[in-house]
PDB file of C-alpha atoms in Angstrom:
ATOM      1  CA  ARG A   1       7.996  56.133 -33.114  1.00  0.00           C
ATOM      2  CA  ARG A   2       8.873  59.840 -33.578  1.00  0.00           C
ATOM      3  CA  GLN A   3       9.962  61.501 -36.759  1.00  0.00           C
ATOM      4  CA  THR A   4      10.696  65.090 -37.815  1.00  0.00           C
ATOM      5  CA  ALA A   5      10.685  67.923 -35.312  1.00  0.00           C
ATOM      6  CA  PRO A   6       8.231  70.747 -36.098  1.00  0.00           C
ATOM      7  CA  GLU A   7      10.833  73.282 -35.040  1.00  0.00           C
ATOM      8  CA  PRO A   8      14.621  73.186 -35.200  1.00  0.00           C
ATOM      9  CA  GLY A   9      16.037  71.589 -32.107  1.00  0.00           C
ATOM     10  CA  GLY A  10      12.579  70.553 -30.882  1.00  0.00           C
ATOM     11  CA  LEU A  11      11.306  67.081 -29.969  1.00  0.00           C
ATOM     12  CA  GLU A  12      10.425  64.929 -32.929  1.00  0.00           C
ATOM     13  CA  GLU A  13       6.703  64.412 -33.429  1.00  0.00           C
ATOM     14  CA  ILE A  14       4.956  61.133 -32.675  1.00  0.00           C
ATOM     15  CA  ILE A  15       3.965  59.552 -35.995  1.00  0.00           C
ATOM     16  CA  LEU A  16       0.299  59.126 -34.955  1.00  0.00           C
ATOM     17  CA  ASN A  17       0.120  62.907 -34.472  1.00  0.00           C
ATOM     18  CA  TYR A  18       0.451  63.338 -38.229  1.00  0.00           C
ATOM     19  CA  GLN A  19      -3.035  63.305 -39.688  1.00  0.00           C
ATOM     20  CA  GLN A  20      -2.173  61.187 -42.693  1.00  0.00           C
ATOM     21  CA  SER A  21      -0.358  58.573 -40.578  1.00  0.00           C
ATOM     22  CA  ALA A  22      -3.275  58.370 -38.179  1.00  0.00           C
ATOM     23  CA  ARG A  23      -5.659  57.996 -41.117  1.00  0.00           C
ATOM     24  CA  ASN A  24      -3.655  55.001 -42.320  1.00  0.00           C
ATOM     25  CA  LEU A  25      -2.727  53.292 -39.024  1.00  0.00           C
ATOM     26  CA  ILE A  26      -5.835  53.639 -36.809  1.00  0.00           C
ATOM     27  CA  PRO A  27      -8.097  51.738 -39.248  1.00  0.00           C
ATOM     28  CA  THR A  28      -5.398  49.088 -39.450  1.00  0.00           C
ATOM     29  CA  VAL A  29      -5.434  48.669 -35.712  1.00  0.00           C
ATOM     30  CA  ALA A  30      -9.254  48.516 -35.753  1.00  0.00           C
ATOM     31  CA  LYS A  31      -9.127  45.820 -38.376  1.00  0.00           C
ATOM     32  CA  SER A  32      -6.774  43.742 -36.248  1.00  0.00           C
ATOM     33  CA  TYR A  33      -9.349  43.701 -33.498  1.00  0.00           C
ATOM     34  CA  ALA A  34     -12.074  42.826 -35.965  1.00  0.00           C
ATOM     35  CA  LEU A  35      -9.964  39.819 -37.124  1.00  0.00           C
ATOM     36  CA  ILE A  36      -9.653  38.658 -33.536  1.00  0.00           C
ATOM     37  CA  PHE A  37     -13.421  38.782 -33.015  1.00  0.00           C
ATOM     38  CA  MET A  38     -14.020  37.044 -36.400  1.00  0.00           C
ATOM     39  CA  GLY A  39     -11.676  34.288 -35.397  1.00  0.00           C
ATOM     40  CA  GLN A  40     -13.430  33.711 -32.097  1.00  0.00           C
ATOM     41  CA  THR A  41     -16.839  33.638 -33.863  1.00  0.00           C
ATOM     42  CA  MET A  42     -15.491  31.181 -36.422  1.00  0.00           C
ATOM     43  CA  TRP A  43     -14.133  28.924 -33.723  1.00  0.00           C
ATOM     44  CA  ASP A  44     -17.511  28.941 -31.935  1.00  0.00           C
ATOM     45  CA  MET A  45     -19.249  28.094 -35.234  1.00  0.00           C
ATOM     46  CA  TYR A  46     -16.913  25.152 -35.779  1.00  0.00           C
ATOM     47  CA  GLY A  47     -17.492  23.930 -32.213  1.00  0.00           C
ATOM     48  CA  ARG A  48     -21.290  23.902 -32.794  1.00  0.00           C
ATOM     49  CA  PHE A  49     -20.782  22.031 -36.044  1.00  0.00           C
ATOM     50  CA  GLU A  50     -18.681  19.366 -34.330  1.00  0.00           C
ATOM     51  CA  GLY A  51     -21.509  18.683 -31.919  1.00  0.00           C
ATOM     52  CA  GLN A  52     -24.026  18.385 -34.802  1.00  0.00           C
ATOM     53  CA  ARG A  53     -21.631  16.246 -36.828  1.00  0.00           C
ATOM     54  CA  ASP A  54     -21.215  13.724 -34.050  1.00  0.00           C
ATOM     55  CA  SER A  55     -24.952  13.116 -34.148  1.00  0.00           C
ATOM     56  CA  GLY A  56     -24.935  12.723 -37.927  1.00  0.00           C
ATOM     57  CA  ASP A  57     -26.165  16.269 -38.751  1.00  0.00           C
ATOM     58  CA  PHE A  58     -24.079  17.851 -41.516  1.00  0.00           C
ATOM     59  CA  SER A  59     -26.572  20.583 -42.427  1.00  0.00           C
ATOM     60  CA  ALA A  60     -24.312  23.350 -41.185  1.00  0.00           C
ATOM     61  CA  LEU A  61     -21.374  22.239 -43.376  1.00  0.00           C
ATOM     62  CA  PRO A  62     -22.109  24.456 -46.426  1.00  0.00           C
ATOM     63  CA  GLU A  63     -22.300  27.595 -44.248  1.00  0.00           C
ATOM     64  CA  LEU A  64     -19.178  26.597 -42.346  1.00  0.00           C
ATOM     65  CA  HIS A  65     -17.241  26.009 -45.557  1.00  0.00           C
ATOM     66  CA  ALA A  66     -18.346  29.251 -47.230  1.00  0.00           C
ATOM     67  CA  THR A  67     -17.735  31.328 -44.111  1.00  0.00           C
ATOM     68  CA  SER A  68     -14.303  29.874 -43.389  1.00  0.00           C
ATOM     69  CA  SER A  69     -13.303  30.185 -47.026  1.00  0.00           C
ATOM     70  CA  CYS A  70     -14.320  33.852 -47.106  1.00  0.00           C
ATOM     71  CA  LEU A  71     -12.653  34.659 -43.789  1.00  0.00           C
ATOM     72  CA  LYS A  72      -9.379  32.918 -44.693  1.00  0.00           C
ATOM     73  CA  ALA A  73      -9.192  34.971 -47.855  1.00  0.00           C
ATOM     74  CA  LEU A  74     -10.233  38.217 -46.131  1.00  0.00           C
ATOM     75  CA  CYS A  75      -7.955  37.853 -43.098  1.00  0.00           C
ATOM     76  CA  THR A  76      -4.812  37.139 -45.167  1.00  0.00           C
ATOM     77  CA  TRP A  77      -5.563  39.985 -47.535  1.00  0.00           C
ATOM     78  CA  VAL A  78      -6.259  42.483 -44.713  1.00  0.00           C
ATOM     79  CA  THR A  79      -3.135  41.409 -42.851  1.00  0.00           C
ATOM     80  CA  THR A  80      -0.884  41.590 -45.882  1.00  0.00           C
ATOM     81  CA  ALA A  81      -2.205  45.023 -46.769  1.00  0.00           C
ATOM     82  CA  GLY A  82      -1.886  46.131 -43.127  1.00  0.00           C
ATOM     83  CA  ILE A  83       1.786  45.183 -42.967  1.00  0.00           C
ATOM     84  CA  GLU A  84       2.444  47.214 -46.104  1.00  0.00           C
ATOM     85  CA  VAL A  85       0.513  50.212 -44.678  1.00  0.00           C
ATOM     86  CA  CYS A  86       2.723  50.065 -41.533  1.00  0.00           C
ATOM     87  CA  ARG A  87       5.862  49.787 -43.642  1.00  0.00           C
ATOM     88  CA  GLN A  88       4.979  52.814 -45.689  1.00  0.00           C
ATOM     89  CA  SER A  89       4.122  54.775 -42.548  1.00  0.00           C
ATOM     90  CA  CYS A  90       7.698  54.328 -41.380  1.00  0.00           C
ATOM     91  CA  GLY A  91       9.078  56.395 -44.241  1.00  0.00           C
ATOM     92  CA  GLY A  92      12.661  55.516 -45.134  1.00  0.00           C
ATOM     93  CA  GLN A  93      13.019  53.237 -42.125  1.00  0.00           C
ATOM     94  CA  GLY A  94      10.348  50.992 -43.640  1.00  0.00           C
ATOM     95  CA  TYR A  95      12.922  49.779 -46.150  1.00  0.00           C
ATOM     96  CA  SER A  96      15.328  48.787 -43.416  1.00  0.00           C
ATOM     97  CA  LEU A  97      15.392  45.284 -41.942  1.00  0.00           C
ATOM     98  CA  LEU A  98      15.753  46.982 -38.550  1.00  0.00           C
ATOM     99  CA  SER A  99      12.073  47.839 -38.660  1.00  0.00           C
ATOM    100  CA  GLY A 100      11.212  44.146 -38.953  1.00  0.00           C
ATOM    101  CA  LEU A 101       8.478  44.939 -41.481  1.00  0.00           C
ATOM    102  CA  PRO A 102      10.185  43.760 -44.721  1.00  0.00           C
ATOM    103  CA  SER A 103      10.867  40.333 -43.125  1.00  0.00           C
ATOM    104  CA  LEU A 104       7.362  40.200 -41.671  1.00  0.00           C
ATOM    105  CA  TYR A 105       5.844  40.933 -45.113  1.00  0.00           C
ATOM    106  CA  THR A 106       8.064  38.436 -46.915  1.00  0.00           C
ATOM    107  CA  ASN A 107       7.277  35.667 -44.383  1.00  0.00           C
ATOM    108  CA  TYR A 108       3.517  36.378 -44.322  1.00  0.00           C
ATOM    109  CA  VAL A 109       2.497  37.160 -47.896  1.00  0.00           C
ATOM    110  CA  GLN A 110       2.535  33.490 -48.889  1.00  0.00           C
ATOM    111  CA  ASN A 111      -0.573  32.979 -46.727  1.00  0.00           C
ATOM    112  CA  LEU A 112      -2.649  34.587 -49.458  1.00  0.00           C
ATOM    113  CA  THR A 113      -2.171  31.581 -51.730  1.00  0.00           C
ATOM    114  CA  TRP A 114      -1.261  28.499 -49.685  1.00  0.00           C
ATOM    115  CA  GLU A 115      -3.785  26.267 -47.856  1.00  0.00           C
ATOM    116  CA  GLY A 116      -6.455  27.920 -49.925  1.00  0.00           C
ATOM    117  CA  ASP A 117      -5.856  30.413 -52.758  1.00  0.00           C
ATOM    118  CA  TYR A 118      -7.347  33.868 -52.213  1.00  0.00           C
ATOM    119  CA  THR A 119      -9.210  33.976 -55.533  1.00  0.00           C
ATOM    120  CA  ILE A 120     -10.573  30.433 -55.300  1.00  0.00           C
ATOM    121  CA  LEU A 121     -11.799  30.857 -51.736  1.00  0.00           C
ATOM    122  CA  CYS A 122     -13.546  34.128 -52.577  1.00  0.00           C
ATOM    123  CA  LEU A 123     -15.325  32.433 -55.501  1.00  0.00           C
ATOM    124  CA  GLN A 124     -16.424  29.512 -53.300  1.00  0.00           C
ATOM    125  CA  ALA A 125     -18.049  31.948 -50.846  1.00  0.00           C
ATOM    126  CA  ALA A 126     -19.685  33.875 -53.705  1.00  0.00           C
ATOM    127  CA  ARG A 127     -21.056  30.613 -55.199  1.00  0.00           C
ATOM    128  CA  TYR A 128     -22.674  29.753 -51.856  1.00  0.00           C
ATOM    129  CA  LEU A 129     -24.270  33.184 -51.605  1.00  0.00           C
ATOM    130  CA  VAL A 130     -25.606  33.064 -55.166  1.00  0.00           C
ATOM    131  CA  LYS A 131     -27.044  29.608 -54.672  1.00  0.00           C
ATOM    132  CA  GLN A 132     -28.780  30.671 -51.469  1.00  0.00           C
ATOM    133  CA  LEU A 133     -30.295  33.731 -53.142  1.00  0.00           C
ATOM    134  CA  HIS A 134     -31.385  31.652 -56.133  1.00  0.00           C
ATOM    135  CA  ALA A 135     -33.205  29.216 -53.831  1.00  0.00           C
ATOM    136  CA  ILE A 136     -35.034  32.098 -52.108  1.00  0.00           C
ATOM    137  CA  LEU A 137     -36.174  33.621 -55.383  1.00  0.00           C
ATOM    138  CA  ALA A 138     -37.173  30.262 -56.868  1.00  0.00           C
ATOM    139  CA  ALA A 139     -39.315  29.502 -53.842  1.00  0.00           C
ATOM    140  CA  HIS A 140     -40.898  32.956 -53.926  1.00  0.00           C
ATOM    141  CA  ARG A 141     -41.698  32.751 -57.664  1.00  0.00           C
ATOM    142  CA  GLY A 142     -43.094  29.276 -57.288  1.00  0.00           C
ATOM    143  CA  GLY A 143     -45.267  30.169 -54.328  1.00  0.00           C
ATOM    144  CA  ARG A 144     -43.359  27.750 -52.072  1.00  0.00           C
ATOM    145  CA  PRO A 145     -42.249  28.356 -48.474  1.00  0.00           C
ATOM    146  CA  GLN A 146     -38.970  30.134 -48.109  1.00  0.00           C
ATOM    147  CA  PRO A 147     -36.049  27.776 -47.549  1.00  0.00           C
ATOM    148  CA  GLU A 148     -34.454  27.794 -44.116  1.00  0.00           C
ATOM    149  CA  LEU A 149     -31.455  30.100 -44.121  1.00  0.00           C
ATOM    150  CA  ALA A 150     -28.257  29.850 -42.083  1.00  0.00           C
ATOM    151  CA  PRO A 151     -27.741  32.774 -39.655  1.00  0.00           C
ATOM    152  CA  THR A 152     -24.945  34.332 -41.667  1.00  0.00           C
ATOM    153  CA  VAL A 153     -27.069  34.643 -44.801  1.00  0.00           C
ATOM    154  CA  ALA A 154     -30.473  35.362 -43.241  1.00  0.00           C
ATOM    155  CA  TYR A 155     -30.258  38.906 -44.667  1.00  0.00           C
ATOM    156  CA  LEU A 156     -30.741  37.459 -48.156  1.00  0.00           C
ATOM    157  CA  ALA A 157     -34.423  37.011 -47.315  1.00  0.00           C
ATOM    158  CA  GLY A 158     -34.679  40.774 -47.687  1.00  0.00           C
ATOM    159  CA  THR A 159     -34.846  40.331 -51.421  1.00  0.00           C
ATOM    160  CA  VAL A 160     -38.448  39.128 -51.189  1.00  0.00           C
ATOM    161  CA  SER A 161     -39.411  41.213 -48.139  1.00  0.00           C
ATOM    162  CA  ASP A 162     -41.559  44.328 -48.134  1.00  0.00           C
ATOM    163  CA  ASP A 163     -39.550  45.669 -45.250  1.00  0.00           C
ATOM    164  CA  PRO A 164     -36.281  47.154 -46.539  1.00  0.00           C
ATOM    165  CA  PHE A 165     -33.139  47.067 -44.445  1.00  0.00           C
ATOM    166  CA  LEU A 166     -32.667  50.781 -44.770  1.00  0.00           C
ATOM    167  CA  ASP A 167     -35.113  53.503 -45.865  1.00  0.00           C
ATOM    168  CA  VAL A 168     -33.050  54.988 -48.671  1.00  0.00           C
ATOM    169  CA  SER A 169     -35.785  57.636 -49.354  1.00  0.00           C
ATOM    170  CA  ARG A 170     -35.049  59.325 -46.025  1.00  0.00           C
ATOM    171  CA  GLN A 171     -33.320  62.673 -46.287  1.00  0.00           C
ATOM    172  CA  ASP A 172     -32.688  63.292 -42.593  1.00  0.00           C
ATOM    173  CA  TYR A 173     -29.860  60.868 -41.889  1.00  0.00           C
ATOM    174  CA  GLU A 174     -27.119  62.533 -39.835  1.00  0.00           C
ATOM    175  CA  PHE A 175     -23.528  61.712 -39.065  1.00  0.00           C
ATOM    176  CA  HIS A 176     -24.340  60.261 -35.676  1.00  0.00           C
ATOM    177  CA  ASP A 177     -26.471  57.640 -37.404  1.00  0.00           C
ATOM    178  CA  LEU A 178     -23.238  56.078 -38.640  1.00  0.00           C
ATOM    179  CA  LEU A 179     -22.306  55.448 -35.049  1.00  0.00           C
ATOM    180  CA  SER A 180     -25.348  53.171 -34.669  1.00  0.00           C
ATOM    181  CA  PHE A 181     -24.550  49.473 -34.992  1.00  0.00           C
ATOM    182  CA  GLU A 182     -28.091  48.798 -36.261  1.00  0.00           C
ATOM    183  CA  VAL A 183     -27.740  51.397 -39.082  1.00  0.00           C
ATOM    184  CA  LEU A 184     -24.276  50.131 -40.071  1.00  0.00           C
ATOM    185  CA  ASP A 185     -25.555  46.533 -40.012  1.00  0.00           C
ATOM    186  CA  SER A 186     -28.477  47.528 -42.266  1.00  0.00           C
ATOM    187  CA  ILE A 187     -26.191  49.332 -44.689  1.00  0.00           C
ATOM    188  CA  MET A 188     -23.880  46.310 -44.979  1.00  0.00           C
ATOM    189  CA  ALA A 189     -26.821  43.928 -45.377  1.00  0.00           C
ATOM    190  CA  GLN A 190     -28.364  46.012 -48.119  1.00  0.00           C
ATOM    191  CA  ARG A 191     -25.040  46.389 -49.878  1.00  0.00           C
ATOM    192  CA  CYS A 192     -24.291  42.640 -49.737  1.00  0.00           C
ATOM    193  CA  LEU A 193     -27.793  41.802 -50.971  1.00  0.00           C
ATOM    194  CA  PHE A 194     -27.360  44.214 -53.896  1.00  0.00           C
ATOM    195  CA  VAL A 195     -24.029  42.721 -54.925  1.00  0.00           C
ATOM    196  CA  ALA A 196     -25.302  39.122 -54.568  1.00  0.00           C
ATOM    197  CA  GLY A 197     -28.312  40.070 -56.741  1.00  0.00           C
ATOM    198  CA  GLN A 198     -26.030  41.513 -59.374  1.00  0.00           C
ATOM    199  CA  ALA A 199     -23.943  38.320 -59.372  1.00  0.00           C
ATOM    200  CA  LEU A 200     -27.064  36.145 -59.745  1.00  0.00           C
ATOM    201  CA  ASP A 201     -28.439  38.300 -62.575  1.00  0.00           C
ATOM    202  CA  ASN A 202     -25.083  38.093 -64.371  1.00  0.00           C
ATOM    203  CA  LEU A 203     -24.950  34.284 -63.900  1.00  0.00           C
ATOM    204  CA  GLU A 204     -28.463  33.796 -65.245  1.00  0.00           C
ATOM    205  CA  ALA A 205     -27.775  36.033 -68.225  1.00  0.00           C
ATOM    206  CA  ASN A 206     -24.600  34.119 -69.077  1.00  0.00           C
ATOM    207  CA  ALA A 207     -26.425  30.832 -68.647  1.00  0.00           C
ATOM    208  CA  ARG A 208     -29.091  31.859 -71.163  1.00  0.00           C
ATOM    209  CA  ARG A 209     -26.470  33.150 -73.569  1.00  0.00           C
ATOM    210  CA  LEU A 210     -24.329  30.002 -73.374  1.00  0.00           C
ATOM    211  CA  ASP A 211     -27.271  27.590 -73.363  1.00  0.00           C
ATOM    212  CA  ALA A 212     -27.622  27.977 -77.123  1.00  0.00           C
ATOM    213  CA  GLU A 213     -24.039  26.932 -77.726  1.00  0.00           C
ATOM    214  CA  PRO A 214     -23.258  23.191 -78.066  1.00  0.00           C
ATOM    215  CA  LYS A 215     -21.084  21.368 -75.600  1.00  0.00           C
ATOM    216  CA  ILE A 216     -21.221  24.219 -73.102  1.00  0.00           C
ATOM    217  CA  GLY A 217     -21.946  23.154 -69.535  1.00  0.00           C
ATOM    218  CA  GLU A 218     -22.940  24.945 -66.344  1.00  0.00           C
ATOM    219  CA  GLY A 219     -19.315  25.535 -65.486  1.00  0.00           C
ATOM    220  CA  ALA A 220     -18.895  27.880 -68.448  1.00  0.00           C
ATOM    221  CA  ALA A 221     -21.647  30.161 -67.151  1.00  0.00           C
ATOM    222  CA  TRP A 222     -20.013  30.291 -63.683  1.00  0.00           C
ATOM    223  CA  ASN A 223     -16.631  30.984 -65.272  1.00  0.00           C
ATOM    224  CA  ALA A 224     -18.110  33.833 -67.373  1.00  0.00           C
ATOM    225  CA  SER A 225     -19.609  35.354 -64.219  1.00  0.00           C
ATOM    226  CA  HIS A 226     -16.555  35.647 -61.980  1.00  0.00           C
ATOM    227  CA  VAL A 227     -16.394  39.417 -62.572  1.00  0.00           C
ATOM    228  CA  ILE A 228     -19.503  41.600 -62.546  1.00  0.00           C
TER     229      ILE A 228
END
């Protein structure tokens, strides 16, 4: 699409040549590829589970449920937000049905809440992470062997490891370090571990606070810990 000529009578400029439009649209395109790869990985995970299930092994079910819950919520949110970014990038034409975007948004946005509500699915994934982290810490404090972790949450073991994901004391990181998959993976792992730790601390604090109140069950502590 082209819009607005830089000079009178000149050729209108391609939208992606505008810095602000490129800033909005290129990450949206990148996310669409990420969703494709995520979907393929999820399908492979389900295929492996089917093989285990047929032999009576359901050990991978919690990881499968948590991962699929999280991805369903994330994918629908990213897609809904991406459609709106594209619509806004079209300027006035974004309001027109001719662009196709208003109809696309209207037909898609329901996916956030049907066949799994966005909020509920996010909380189910968070509950799984917190339980896994709690099991690791309980084993460490009790001097027991670390529980076996599913591949997608193996990074949680970093909470009791002497080897940090990322040396935050370093002062010589440069921009090109952000192009390294290993560095990016370490940053994400450290960030996820920190947030999961915050959630667990919050849950345990609420459990202690509510424990003194009569007729208050475990669910109340979880409910009080939805937002950090």
